[in-house]
Amino acid sequence: MNALAQVPLAPMLPVLFVVATVVFVLQMARHLRIFAAAQPVVFSDQPETRLRSVFVYSLAQVRMFRDLGPGLGHAAIFWGFVILVVGTADHVTLGLVHSIIAWPLDGWLWRLLLPVQNILAVSVLGSVAYMLFRRVVVRPRRLTLSRDGWTILLLIGAVVGTELLAEAFQIGRYGDPDAAWSIVATPLGNALSSVLPSGAMELGFDVSLWASVILVCYFLVYLPRSKHLHIVTAIFNAFLRKVRPRGELPAMDLEAETARFGVKTIEDLGWKDLLDGFTCTECGRCQDACPAWATGKPLNPKTMIMGLREMAVGAEAGMSLLPWIKPASPAPGLTQPIVDTAIPFDAVWDCVTCGACVEACPVLIEHVDKIVGLRRNLVLEESRFPAELTSSFNAMERYGNPWSQPASARLDWTRGLPFEVPTAASVAAAGPSAVSELECLYWVGCAAAFDDRNKRVARAVVTCLEAAGVSYAVLGQEESCTGDPARRMGNEYVFQMLAKGNIATLDRYKPRTIVTACPHCFNTLGNEYGQLGGHYEVVHHSTFLSRLVEEGRLRPDRADARTMTYHDSCYLARYNGVIADPRSVLGSVPGIELREMEKNGRGGFCCGAGGGRMWMEEDRGTRINAERTRQALETGAQGVATACPFCLVMLRDGLADAPDGQGKDILAQDIAEILAASLPPGGHNGRMLPVLTSPG
Amino acid sequence: MHIVVLLKAVPIVGTERLGPDQRVQRGQLEANGNDEYVLEKALKLTEANGGEVSLLSMGPASAIDALRKALAMGATRAYHVQDEALAGSCIRGTVDVLVAALRKIEFDLLFVGADTSDGLGGVVAPAVAARLGLPYLSYASEIRASGTGVSIDRLSPTGFDVQEAASPAVVMGTQLLGEPRYPSLRGIMQARTKETTTWSLADLGIDPASVGEAGATTRFIGSETPPQRSGATVVKAPPDEAAAAIVDFLATRRLI
Ligand code: SF4
Ligand code: SF4
């Protein structure tokens, strides 16, 4: 292209670009050298899911559109950037790219590209202006004003602006056979040439062209140290994302004598975790979603991820850019403990493992697995954890449940029921396969066995099973805690001990389906026992009950004329996608009108009891259950339905403590209780049903 | 400094059951809670001043789980006196056995917990001290050890008294010594291979007929589950109201 060749020092354009590219590559390679110091992780499973993630999350960026304005702006900048790369490539190759693209189809490909490029350039400029406006005027809480953010936005604007200007000057001064297709640059160029002398036009072209190339080179050198690195890393992060069930914490070998247990330094993280750090865009969506942060606790998932990146960058500080120069001493960042560097000790224990952060993150960063990794190290190696956990750990280890109750009390909840609740042991007396011939095994769970409020839920569940004529059994004394709280509190040792015991019991009976009313048991039995060789078909009671209603085996007919709101349990909705079933159970009860809270389904807000927080004091910030109760009351509903024993207790307490007695006449109830209460009185399908008193 | 900690394996509190012989069943055992407190103190002292902690326990085979847990907390080794003939030993028999075992061990200090959750006798430790002719310091809320002796803060009705003794000495500690630690996984793994020595009565040179049921100086007649008591007043109310109700209840009975 003639015009390009006339630019002063034109041969230096490619040279400068090559130098910048080499610096970029060396910096990226240094990141990879840090990755090499971390733990190896292999990603070979489910290639199709991974590819699909790249399209859905990196190219279509679906999560960005949950926040429409910024989502659109971001998409415009992203696509503008991709297309504008063509222009830049053309400049630094002195017109080679143009020649190649204009070669096939008689130059039509190039001609079609021009208007697209022009439109996108304008939309990028518009979006940059909008983003700056948000940072300066709107100031959403999740964004921290950082120099990096400003630099990046202004750089993008400047690169695109100078490139568009260069095109305009060029067309205005030298003309272009395809000028008609440059729908923005041509009118701009013509306007400029009508007011400027040709010398000024030439100078304008030279300056804006050089400026755009210099800015691009600066961008390349700056990028590896910036949050904007996500334009390179996000695609990999999408491909390398966790594709196993999200509720499955990483497996752990407790017999490895020399291993580090859990995560202490960044070397103990997998290299994908470090990639997470380099991918974080600091958008703060995780922070916005976090119930711990929302209630004034020191935990902030965003600053944790940023802190991990800072530690990785700190470790790089001791490394030369040239890979063959070995550092004199090992970088301090590699051996520093993460706790109290990237995240305060208290914050590690504030997490309810609700997964709202993971759900919110547009670049698929995994926060929860890292936090549990830190807890594992604190518990298993350092015995450093909130004091009240000692008794929970001991209780689970010695009694097999966090309530410190003897196994002999496991069936106390059945007292006074008008029918016998069969135990697996008694059923198995009829033959070794008798239990597997049952329709289901009802996994009661510790909460329903020992907590007085939840005992009523267990009674309601068996009432429904009886009414529908389901053949079932319970494990009774043979059941113990699934280990979910221990695992999420970082005590993998106690988890595996409990899990192995339960797996031995379950494998003896081989139940066809396990039904449980506890989302934590549901998640752990279904998603985590596989790691230890236990593979079962596990169904949450909301799904099982909604099927019974659908099949006409349960016919709720007593009206319940209440407006109700339904609180989603994190481990049910967000982790396992069970969202419609509990609502369909509620919907089957005549008269109930459902009113959703603003945060529902996958975007639900934790009750505050997950991640073992049920057994910890909540003395930092305000109470999470109070906040969730406030949200529930805001709907004006007359009842709060749940499908999780912990949510039930937390919301009951939240309602009891609600300011001004607002929650006084509002009951928190499990969906099974609501369903059971609407079954025909006295008998159903010819069976006697207990009279269920409403919980006081 | 070598500290020996007496540790008794007791039935897990809250799950105690009477067997067909009307005696407390010794199936699943845990370390007696009070013993863990003195063990914690012993570990802290040896960690700070150097030395080792050994455990001594008399009990059935299933006591080994409780010993392993204590080893996981950081004790160096365990001595386990185990013999069929020991079942049903009275306090005098128990003291005989412990004294014989302690004569085989060279130690500077012997730590014991205030009492056991299943026996509640509280006299074994002073009896052992008397038989060995050692000073006995009791109800320690704090223990300081030097190379040649020990000093403790002994709980008293007005605060505490400071007492001192030259080693070897026997110290009985209270829960004020501080929460026992939770063992680390590394500790649990190391405990599997730590040295445990099992002694039979023959090893200790004790005549089986002098201990156990046969040699008991007190005789077990039988046991009974107390009848369920009724008439308890249960206060179910928010904390403030509940507190007021309890104060009223006590006040009307002139208990406060
Ligand atoms: S899991 Fe929940 S509580 Fe924990 S950091 Fe994420 S959003 Fe916050
Ligand atoms: S971790 Fe994800 S959601 Fe949180 S700030 Fe970084 S990119 Fe945003």
Coordinates of C-alpha atoms in Angstrom, one line a residue, chain A residues 369-549:
Chain A
D369 CA -12.4 -25.2 46.1
K370 CA -9.5 -22.9 47.0
I371 CA -11.1 -21.8 50.2
V372 CA -11.7 -25.4 51.2
G373 CA -8.1 -26.2 50.2
L374 CA -6.9 -23.5 52.7
R375 CA -9.2 -24.9 55.4
R376 CA -7.9 -28.4 54.8
N377 CA -4.4 -27.2 55.4
L378 CA -5.3 -25.3 58.5
V379 CA -7.2 -28.2 60.0
L380 CA -5.1 -31.2 58.9
E381 CA -1.6 -29.7 59.3
E382 CA -1.9 -26.8 61.6
S383 CA -4.9 -27.5 63.8
R384 CA -5.8 -23.9 63.5
F385 CA -9.6 -23.3 63.3
P386 CA -12.3 -21.6 65.3
A387 CA -12.3 -23.1 68.7
E388 CA -16.0 -24.2 68.6
L389 CA -15.1 -26.6 65.7
T390 CA -13.2 -28.9 68.0
S391 CA -16.3 -30.2 69.6
S392 CA -18.0 -30.6 66.2
F393 CA -15.1 -32.6 64.9
N394 CA -15.0 -34.8 68.0
A395 CA -18.7 -35.3 67.8
M396 CA -18.7 -36.4 64.2
E397 CA -15.7 -38.7 65.0
R398 CA -17.0 -40.2 68.1
Y399 CA -20.8 -40.1 67.7
G400 CA -21.1 -40.1 64.0
N401 CA -23.1 -36.9 64.0
P402 CA -22.4 -33.2 64.8
W403 CA -25.2 -33.2 67.5
S404 CA -23.2 -35.5 69.9
Q405 CA -26.2 -37.8 70.1
P406 CA -25.9 -41.6 70.4
A407 CA -26.8 -43.6 67.4
S408 CA -29.5 -45.3 69.5
A409 CA -31.5 -42.0 69.4
R410 CA -31.6 -42.0 65.6
L411 CA -35.2 -43.3 65.4
D412 CA -36.6 -41.1 68.1
W413 CA -38.4 -39.1 65.5
T414 CA -40.6 -42.0 64.6
R415 CA -42.2 -42.2 68.1
G416 CA -45.9 -41.8 68.0
L417 CA -46.4 -42.3 64.3
P418 CA -49.4 -44.5 63.6
F419 CA -47.4 -46.7 61.3
E420 CA -44.1 -48.6 61.6
V421 CA -41.1 -47.0 59.9
P422 CA -39.2 -50.0 58.5
T423 CA -35.4 -50.2 59.0
A424 CA -33.2 -51.7 56.3
A425 CA -32.0 -54.3 58.8
S426 CA -35.5 -55.5 59.4
V427 CA -36.3 -55.6 55.7
A428 CA -33.1 -57.4 54.9
A429 CA -34.2 -60.2 57.3
A430 CA -36.5 -61.4 54.5
G431 CA -33.5 -61.9 52.2
P432 CA -30.2 -60.3 51.1
S433 CA -31.7 -58.4 48.2
A434 CA -34.9 -57.3 49.9
V435 CA -33.7 -53.7 50.4
S436 CA -32.8 -53.3 46.7
E437 CA -36.3 -54.4 45.8
L438 CA -37.7 -51.4 47.7
E439 CA -38.7 -48.3 45.8
C440 CA -36.3 -46.2 47.8
L441 CA -34.2 -45.9 50.9
Y442 CA -35.0 -42.8 52.8
W443 CA -31.8 -41.2 54.0
V444 CA -33.0 -39.3 57.1
G445 CA -29.8 -37.3 57.8
C446 CA -28.6 -36.1 61.2
A447 CA -30.7 -32.9 61.3
A448 CA -34.0 -34.7 60.8
A449 CA -32.9 -37.4 63.3
F450 CA -31.7 -35.1 66.1
D451 CA -33.0 -31.6 65.7
D452 CA -36.5 -31.2 67.2
R453 CA -37.8 -28.9 64.5
N454 CA -36.5 -31.1 61.7
K455 CA -37.9 -34.3 63.2
R456 CA -41.3 -32.9 62.1
V457 CA -40.0 -32.8 58.5
A458 CA -38.9 -36.5 58.7
R459 CA -42.4 -37.3 60.0
A460 CA -43.9 -35.4 57.1
V461 CA -41.7 -37.2 54.5
V462 CA -42.6 -40.7 55.7
T463 CA -46.2 -39.6 55.9
C464 CA -46.0 -38.7 52.2
L465 CA -44.2 -42.0 51.4
E466 CA -46.8 -43.9 53.3
A467 CA -49.7 -42.1 51.7
A468 CA -48.3 -42.8 48.2
G469 CA -47.8 -46.4 49.0
V470 CA -44.0 -46.2 48.4
S471 CA -42.1 -49.2 49.7
Y472 CA -39.1 -47.8 51.6
A473 CA -36.9 -48.3 54.6
V474 CA -34.5 -46.1 56.7
L475 CA -31.1 -47.1 58.0
G476 CA -31.8 -46.1 61.6
Q477 CA -28.9 -46.8 63.9
E478 CA -26.8 -47.8 60.9
E479 CA -26.8 -44.3 59.4
S480 CA -24.2 -41.7 60.3
C481 CA -23.4 -38.2 59.1
T482 CA -22.5 -38.2 55.4
G483 CA -19.5 -36.1 56.4
D484 CA -20.5 -33.0 54.4
P485 CA -19.9 -30.6 57.2
A486 CA -16.6 -32.1 58.1
R487 CA -15.4 -32.0 54.5
R488 CA -16.5 -28.4 54.0
M489 CA -14.8 -27.4 57.3
G490 CA -11.6 -28.9 55.9
N491 CA -11.6 -32.0 57.9
E492 CA -11.1 -34.5 55.2
Y493 CA -9.9 -37.1 57.6
V494 CA -13.3 -37.2 59.5
F495 CA -15.2 -36.9 56.2
Q496 CA -13.5 -40.0 54.7
M497 CA -13.9 -41.9 57.9
L498 CA -17.6 -41.3 57.9
A499 CA -18.0 -41.7 54.2
K500 CA -16.3 -45.1 54.2
G501 CA -18.5 -46.3 57.0
N502 CA -21.6 -45.2 55.1
I503 CA -20.5 -46.7 51.9
A504 CA -19.9 -50.1 53.5
T505 CA -23.4 -50.0 54.9
L506 CA -25.0 -48.9 51.6
D507 CA -23.1 -51.4 49.6
R508 CA -24.4 -54.1 51.9
Y509 CA -28.0 -53.1 51.2
K510 CA -27.6 -51.9 47.6
P511 CA -30.7 -49.6 47.6
R512 CA -32.2 -48.8 44.2
T513 CA -32.7 -45.2 44.9
I514 CA -31.7 -43.1 47.9
V515 CA -34.2 -40.3 48.8
T516 CA -33.1 -37.6 51.1
A517 CA -34.6 -34.3 52.3
C518 CA -31.2 -32.8 53.0
P519 CA -29.5 -31.1 50.1
H520 CA -26.1 -31.5 51.8
C521 CA -26.6 -35.3 52.1
F522 CA -28.0 -35.3 48.6
N523 CA -24.9 -33.5 47.2
T524 CA -22.4 -35.5 49.1
L525 CA -24.0 -38.9 48.6
G526 CA -24.5 -38.3 44.9
N527 CA -21.6 -36.2 43.9
E528 CA -18.8 -37.0 46.3
Y529 CA -19.1 -40.6 47.5
G530 CA -18.0 -41.7 44.0
Q531 CA -14.5 -40.6 44.9
L532 CA -14.4 -43.3 47.5
G533 CA -16.1 -46.0 45.4
G534 CA -19.7 -45.4 46.4
H535 CA -22.0 -44.9 43.4
Y536 CA -25.7 -44.4 44.1
E537 CA -28.8 -43.1 42.5
V538 CA -29.7 -40.2 44.8
V539 CA -32.8 -38.1 44.6
H540 CA -33.8 -35.1 46.6
H541 CA -37.2 -35.4 48.3
S542 CA -38.5 -32.4 46.3
T543 CA -37.9 -34.3 43.1
F544 CA -39.3 -37.6 44.5
L545 CA -42.4 -35.9 45.9
S546 CA -43.1 -33.9 42.8
R547 CA -42.9 -37.2 40.8
L548 CA -45.4 -38.8 43.2
V549 CA -47.8 -35.9 42.7

